[in-house]
Every structure is written in C-alpha cells, then in structure tokens.
mmCIF file of C-alpha atoms in Angstrom:
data_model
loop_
_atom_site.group_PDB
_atom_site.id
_atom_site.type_symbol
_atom_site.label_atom_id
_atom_site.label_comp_id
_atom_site.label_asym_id
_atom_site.label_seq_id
_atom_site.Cartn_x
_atom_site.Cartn_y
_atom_site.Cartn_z
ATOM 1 C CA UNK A 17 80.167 126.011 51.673
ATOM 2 C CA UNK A 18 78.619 122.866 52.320
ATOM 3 C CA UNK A 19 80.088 119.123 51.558
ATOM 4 C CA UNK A 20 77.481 117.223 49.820
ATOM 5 C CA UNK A 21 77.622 113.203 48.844
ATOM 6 C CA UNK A 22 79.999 113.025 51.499
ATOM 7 C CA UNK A 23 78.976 109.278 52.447
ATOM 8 C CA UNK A 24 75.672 109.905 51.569
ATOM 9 C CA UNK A 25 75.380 113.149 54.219
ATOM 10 C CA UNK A 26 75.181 116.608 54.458
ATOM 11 C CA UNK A 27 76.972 118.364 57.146
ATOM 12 C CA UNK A 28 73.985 120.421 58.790
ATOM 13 C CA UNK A 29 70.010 120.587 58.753
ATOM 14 C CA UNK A 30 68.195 123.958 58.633
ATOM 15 C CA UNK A 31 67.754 125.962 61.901
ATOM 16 C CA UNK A 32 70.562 123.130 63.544
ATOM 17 C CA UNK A 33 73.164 124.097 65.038
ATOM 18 C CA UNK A 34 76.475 121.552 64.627
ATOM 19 C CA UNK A 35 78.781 121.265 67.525
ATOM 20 C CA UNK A 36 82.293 122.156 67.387
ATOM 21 C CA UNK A 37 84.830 120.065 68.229
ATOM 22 C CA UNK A 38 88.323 120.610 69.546
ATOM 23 C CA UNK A 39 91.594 119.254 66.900
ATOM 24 C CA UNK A 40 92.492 116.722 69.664
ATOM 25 C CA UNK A 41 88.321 115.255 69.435
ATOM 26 C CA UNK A 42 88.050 115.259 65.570
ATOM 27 C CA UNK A 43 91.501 113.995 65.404
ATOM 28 C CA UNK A 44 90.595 111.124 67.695
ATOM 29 C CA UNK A 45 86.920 110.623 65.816
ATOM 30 C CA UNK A 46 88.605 110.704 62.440
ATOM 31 C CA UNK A 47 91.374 108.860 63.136
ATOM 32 C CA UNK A 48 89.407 105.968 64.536
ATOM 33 C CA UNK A 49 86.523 105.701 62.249
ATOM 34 C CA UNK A 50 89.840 104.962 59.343
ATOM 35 C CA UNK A 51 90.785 102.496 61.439
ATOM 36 C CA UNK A 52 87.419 100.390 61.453
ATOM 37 C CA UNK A 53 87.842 100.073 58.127
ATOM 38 C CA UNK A 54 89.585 96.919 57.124
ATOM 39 C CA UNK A 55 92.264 96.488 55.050
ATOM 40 C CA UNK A 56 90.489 95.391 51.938
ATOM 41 C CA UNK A 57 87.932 98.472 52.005
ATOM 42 C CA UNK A 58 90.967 101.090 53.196
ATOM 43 C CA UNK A 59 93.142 99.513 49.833
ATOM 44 C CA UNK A 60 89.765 99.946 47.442
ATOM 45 C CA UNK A 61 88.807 103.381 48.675
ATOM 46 C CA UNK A 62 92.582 104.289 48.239
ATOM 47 C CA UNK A 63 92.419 102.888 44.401
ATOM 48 C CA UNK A 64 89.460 105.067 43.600
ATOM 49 C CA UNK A 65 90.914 108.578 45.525
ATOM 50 C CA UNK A 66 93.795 107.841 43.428
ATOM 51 C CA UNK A 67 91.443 107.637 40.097
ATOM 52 C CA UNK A 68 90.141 110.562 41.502
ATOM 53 C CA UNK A 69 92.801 112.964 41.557
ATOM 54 C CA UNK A 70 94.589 110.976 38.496
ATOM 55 C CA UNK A 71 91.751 112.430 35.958
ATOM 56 C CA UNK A 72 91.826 115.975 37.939
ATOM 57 C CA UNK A 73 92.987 119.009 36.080
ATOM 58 C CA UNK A 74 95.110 119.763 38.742
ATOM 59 C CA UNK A 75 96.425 116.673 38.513
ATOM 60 C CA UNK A 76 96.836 117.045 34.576
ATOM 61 C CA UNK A 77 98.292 120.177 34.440
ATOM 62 C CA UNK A 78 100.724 119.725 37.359
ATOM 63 C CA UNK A 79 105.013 119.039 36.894
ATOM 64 C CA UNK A 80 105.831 118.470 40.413
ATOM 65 C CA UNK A 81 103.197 116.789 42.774
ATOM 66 C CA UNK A 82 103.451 116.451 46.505
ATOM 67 C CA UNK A 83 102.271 112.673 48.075
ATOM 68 C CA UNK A 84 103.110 111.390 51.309
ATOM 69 C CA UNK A 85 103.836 107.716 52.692
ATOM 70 C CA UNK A 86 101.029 106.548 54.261
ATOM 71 C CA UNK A 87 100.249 105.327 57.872
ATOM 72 C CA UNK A 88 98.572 101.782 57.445
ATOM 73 C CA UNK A 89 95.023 103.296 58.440
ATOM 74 C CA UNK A 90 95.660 106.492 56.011
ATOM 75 C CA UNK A 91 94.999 106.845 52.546
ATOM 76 C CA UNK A 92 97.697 104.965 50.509
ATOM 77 C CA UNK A 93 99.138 107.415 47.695
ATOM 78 C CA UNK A 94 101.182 104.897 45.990
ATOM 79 C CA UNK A 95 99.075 104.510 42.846
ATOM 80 C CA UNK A 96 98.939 108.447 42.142
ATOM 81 C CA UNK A 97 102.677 108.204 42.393
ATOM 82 C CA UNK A 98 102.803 105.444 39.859
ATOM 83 C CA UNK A 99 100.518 107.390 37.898
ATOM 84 C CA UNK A 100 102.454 110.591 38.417
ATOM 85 C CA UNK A 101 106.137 109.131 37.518
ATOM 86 C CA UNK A 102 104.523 106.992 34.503
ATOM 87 C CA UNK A 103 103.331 110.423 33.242
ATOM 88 C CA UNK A 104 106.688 111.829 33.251
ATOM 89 C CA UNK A 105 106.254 114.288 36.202
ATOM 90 C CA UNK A 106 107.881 114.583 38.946
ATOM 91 C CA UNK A 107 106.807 113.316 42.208
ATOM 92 C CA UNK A 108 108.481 114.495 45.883
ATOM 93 C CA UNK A 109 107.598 113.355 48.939
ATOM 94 C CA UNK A 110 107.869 114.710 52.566
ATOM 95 C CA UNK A 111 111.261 114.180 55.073
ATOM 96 C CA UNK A 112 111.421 115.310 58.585
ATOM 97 C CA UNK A 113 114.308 116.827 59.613
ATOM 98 C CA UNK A 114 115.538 116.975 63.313
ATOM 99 C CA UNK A 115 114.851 120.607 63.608
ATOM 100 C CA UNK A 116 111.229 120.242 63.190
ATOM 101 C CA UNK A 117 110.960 121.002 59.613
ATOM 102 C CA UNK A 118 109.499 119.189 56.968
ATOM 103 C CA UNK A 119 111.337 119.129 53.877
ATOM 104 C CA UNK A 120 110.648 117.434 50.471
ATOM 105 C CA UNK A 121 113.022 115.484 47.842
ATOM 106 C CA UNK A 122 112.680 113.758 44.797
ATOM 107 C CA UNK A 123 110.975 109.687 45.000
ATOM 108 C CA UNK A 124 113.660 108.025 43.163
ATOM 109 C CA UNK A 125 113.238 104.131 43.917
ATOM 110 C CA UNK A 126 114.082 103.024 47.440
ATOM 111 C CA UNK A 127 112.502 104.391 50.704
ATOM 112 C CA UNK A 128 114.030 103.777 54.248
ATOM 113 C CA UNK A 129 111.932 104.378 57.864
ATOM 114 C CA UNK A 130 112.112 107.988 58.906
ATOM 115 C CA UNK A 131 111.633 109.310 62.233
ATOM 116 C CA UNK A 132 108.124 108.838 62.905
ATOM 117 C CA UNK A 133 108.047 105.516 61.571
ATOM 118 C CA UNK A 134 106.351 107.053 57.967
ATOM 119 C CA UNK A 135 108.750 105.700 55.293
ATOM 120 C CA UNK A 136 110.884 108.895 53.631
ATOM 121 C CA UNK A 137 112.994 108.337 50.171
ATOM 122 C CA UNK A 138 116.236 106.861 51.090
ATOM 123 C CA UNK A 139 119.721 108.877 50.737
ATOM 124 C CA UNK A 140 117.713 112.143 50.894
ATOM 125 C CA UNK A 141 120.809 114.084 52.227
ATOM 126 C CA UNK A 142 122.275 113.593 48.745
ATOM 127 C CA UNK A 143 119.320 115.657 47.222
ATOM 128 C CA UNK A 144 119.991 118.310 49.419
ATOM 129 C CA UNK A 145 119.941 120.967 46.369
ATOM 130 C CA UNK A 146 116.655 119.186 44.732
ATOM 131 C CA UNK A 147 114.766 119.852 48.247
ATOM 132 C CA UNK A 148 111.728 121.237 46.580
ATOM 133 C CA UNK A 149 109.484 124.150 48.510
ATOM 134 C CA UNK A 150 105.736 124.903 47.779
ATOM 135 C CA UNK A 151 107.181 127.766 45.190
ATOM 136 C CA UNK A 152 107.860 124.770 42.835
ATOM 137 C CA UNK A 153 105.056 122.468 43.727
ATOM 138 C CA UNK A 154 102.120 122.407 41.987
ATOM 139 C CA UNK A 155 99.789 119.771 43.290
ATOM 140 C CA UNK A 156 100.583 118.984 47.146
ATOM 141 C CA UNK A 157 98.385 115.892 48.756
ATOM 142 C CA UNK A 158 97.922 116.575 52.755
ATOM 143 C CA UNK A 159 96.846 113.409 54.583
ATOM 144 C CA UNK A 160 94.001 114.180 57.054
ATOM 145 C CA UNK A 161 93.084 112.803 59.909
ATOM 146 C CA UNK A 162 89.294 114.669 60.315
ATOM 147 C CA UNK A 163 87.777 117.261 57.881
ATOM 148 C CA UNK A 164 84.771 119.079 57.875
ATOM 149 C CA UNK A 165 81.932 121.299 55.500
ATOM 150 C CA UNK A 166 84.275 124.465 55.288
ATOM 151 C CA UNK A 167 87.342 122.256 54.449
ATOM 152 C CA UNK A 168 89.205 123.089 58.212
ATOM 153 C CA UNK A 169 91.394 120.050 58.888
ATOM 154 C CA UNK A 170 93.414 118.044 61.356
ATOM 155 C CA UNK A 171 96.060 115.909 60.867
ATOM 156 C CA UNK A 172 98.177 114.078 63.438
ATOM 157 C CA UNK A 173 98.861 116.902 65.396
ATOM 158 C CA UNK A 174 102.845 118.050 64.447
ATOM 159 C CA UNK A 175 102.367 121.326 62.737
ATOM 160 C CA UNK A 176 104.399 120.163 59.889
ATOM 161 C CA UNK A 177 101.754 120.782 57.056
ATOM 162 C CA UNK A 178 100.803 124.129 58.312
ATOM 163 C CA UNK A 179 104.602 125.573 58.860
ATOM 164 C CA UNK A 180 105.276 124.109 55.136
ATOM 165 C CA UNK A 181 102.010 125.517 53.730
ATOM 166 C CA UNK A 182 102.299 129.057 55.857
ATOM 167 C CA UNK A 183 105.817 129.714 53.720
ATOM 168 C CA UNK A 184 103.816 129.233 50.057
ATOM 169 C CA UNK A 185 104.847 132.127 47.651
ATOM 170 C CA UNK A 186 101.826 134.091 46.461
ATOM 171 C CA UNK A 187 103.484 134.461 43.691
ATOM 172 C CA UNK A 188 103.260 130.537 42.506
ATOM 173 C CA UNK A 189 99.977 128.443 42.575
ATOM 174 C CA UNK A 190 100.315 125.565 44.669
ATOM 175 C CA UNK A 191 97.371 123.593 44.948
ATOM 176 C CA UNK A 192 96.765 121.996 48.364
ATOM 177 C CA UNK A 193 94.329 119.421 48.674
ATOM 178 C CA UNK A 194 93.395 116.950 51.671
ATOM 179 C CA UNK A 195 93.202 113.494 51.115
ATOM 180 C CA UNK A 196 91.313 111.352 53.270
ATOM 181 C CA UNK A 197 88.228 108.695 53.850
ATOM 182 C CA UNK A 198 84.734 110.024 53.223
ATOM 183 C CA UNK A 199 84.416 108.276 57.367
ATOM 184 C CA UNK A 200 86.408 110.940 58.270
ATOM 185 C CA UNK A 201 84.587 113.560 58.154
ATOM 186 C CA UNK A 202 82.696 115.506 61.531
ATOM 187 C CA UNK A 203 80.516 118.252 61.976
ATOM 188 C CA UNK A 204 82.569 120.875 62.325
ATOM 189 C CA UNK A 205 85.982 121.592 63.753
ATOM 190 C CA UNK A 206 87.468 124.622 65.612
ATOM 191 C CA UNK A 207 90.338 126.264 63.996
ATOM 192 C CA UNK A 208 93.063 128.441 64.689
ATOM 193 C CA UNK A 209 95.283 131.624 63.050
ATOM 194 C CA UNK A 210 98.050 129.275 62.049
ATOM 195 C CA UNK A 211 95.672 126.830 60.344
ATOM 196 C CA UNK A 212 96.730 127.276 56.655
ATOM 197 C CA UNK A 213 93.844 126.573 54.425
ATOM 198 C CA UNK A 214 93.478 123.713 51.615
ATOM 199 C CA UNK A 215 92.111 124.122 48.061
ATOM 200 C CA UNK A 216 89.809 120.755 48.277
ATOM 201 C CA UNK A 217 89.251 117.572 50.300
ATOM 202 C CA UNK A 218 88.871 114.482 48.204
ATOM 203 C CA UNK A 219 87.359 111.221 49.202
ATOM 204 C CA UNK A 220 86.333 108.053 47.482
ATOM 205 C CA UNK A 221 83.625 109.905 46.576
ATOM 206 C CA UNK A 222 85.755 112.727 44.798
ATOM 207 C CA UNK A 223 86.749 116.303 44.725
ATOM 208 C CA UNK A 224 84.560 119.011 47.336
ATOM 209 C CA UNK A 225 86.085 122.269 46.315
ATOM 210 C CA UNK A 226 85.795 124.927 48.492
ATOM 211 C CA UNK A 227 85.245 128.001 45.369
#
C-alpha cells in the first residue's frame, strides 16, 4: 500500500520502478536527513506526532504504552508520556540489558544514562517483577531511523526491536507503530525474515496504516 501526504510525496510514479536500498543506505539517508533539521523544527514536529498519536484510538483505548528516550535527532516522546501518565495509564519504557536483550519497566520519575548513551528509568533492577513483555503492552512506539511505502523499517541497526517484537503473543494485540520524521522516509528498503512488521508509521503529518 502506498504512503500518501508523506511530505507532500508519493512513493512511486506509474510504470517507475523505485530502487531498493540496503538497511545500512536508508539508515544512513534517514538518519541524516533528521539531523538537518534543527532543533526548533525537530521539537515542533515532535509536539504534533505526539498530538497525533494522543487523539489515536489506539492511543485511547490502550493501559500500558511503550515510548522510548529519544536520541537528540529522533523524535522526542516525552509529551505522549505526559499525556499517557496524566491519563492514568501506564507508560514503560525500554532498558538494555548486558545480554543483548531489551527489556521494559515502569517510567516512575527519574531516568539515569544507559548503555548506549539513550537515558533508561533509573533503579530498574528494583522493578525486576514489573518488567513488562509485548503480551501486556498495548500501544508500543518504535523509533525509526528510515521507513518506506509498505511500512519496512530501519532503526539503528541492534536488532533489539525485532527480537522484542518476534516474541509478541498472538494471543494479545499489541499495536506496533513507527515513529519518525515525514524526512525520513526513502523509496523503498530491502528487508529480511527476521524483520518483524509494524501496524503504522506516523509522522507530523499523521497515521499511514498499512490495512
């Protein structure tokens, strides 16, 4: 399915053929058209993605929602966590673990620097039995780093996302959806087996669902 009003473009012309590009190339694409923008635009876009998914059903009928601490170039989630927490739900955020794995606990109030540098809610070992998995999330928000028509993603390139997402219970609807810049987006982008899908992308520009 094709993106539409995705800064104004549409992914493909009739009888054209769109290149595509390697994870490593629409990583670096993506990754560097975020960081032209400055730091006024990147906080404004951020606002209205926020608004966005703040007045999504999704959003709306979720209990537990997923963010993520963003990289200064990424899409800051901080208001939809406001929004979340002043709405009474509950709001968990991602902490990597020295095994590789991605776990996530509870946002209480403080936040300390993790091991990549991404900031990770402080005295997480002491939520060890909250650590939620995606069998109790219902609304999980996936930075991106490049996304294109047919919703295949990058993001930075650790695999954490995709082992998380690759252990989510049929049996439970966890909604997935990729959060990123409307710049971001490219042509089209080769994928692999282990590339869990996403329910949606949303940009400033709002919510591209896939079905």
């Amino acid at each position: 399915m094709a993106v539409n009003g995705i800064g104004g473009k549409h992914p493909s012309s009739p009888g054209r053929v769109e290149p595509s590009l390697q994870p490593a190339e629409a990583r670096r694409i993506g990754v560097r058209a975020r960081r032209r923008l400055t730091r006024h635009c990147r906080r404004k876009l951020s606002k209205r993605i926020c608004q966005h998914l703040e007045l999504h059903a999704w959003f709306r009928q979720a209990e537990v929602i997923g963010v993520y601490q963003a990289l200064p170039d990424e899409v800051d989630l901080a208001l939809l966590q406001h929004y979340a927490l002043r709405a009474g739900k509950t709001a968990v955020s991602p902490v990597a673990l020295p095994d590789n794995v991605m776990r996530r606990v509870p946002i209480h109030s403080r936040f300390r620097r993790g091991r990549f540098g991404i900031a990770e809610p402080a005295g997480h070992a002491r939520y060890g039995q909250q650590r939620f998995s995606s069998q109790r999330i219902d609304l999980l928000c996936v930075p991106l780093s490049a996304f294109d028509a047919h919703f295949a993603r990058v993001g930075m390139g650790g695999g954490f996302y995709d082992r998380w997402l690759a252990r989510r219970s049929k049996r439970h609807v966890c909604r997935v959806v990729g959060v990123a810049f409307s710049c971001q987006y490219v042509s089209a982008i080769v994928t692999a087996a282990w590339d869990m899908p996403i329910d949606s992308v949303v940009t400033e520009f709002g919510f591209n669902r896939i079905a």
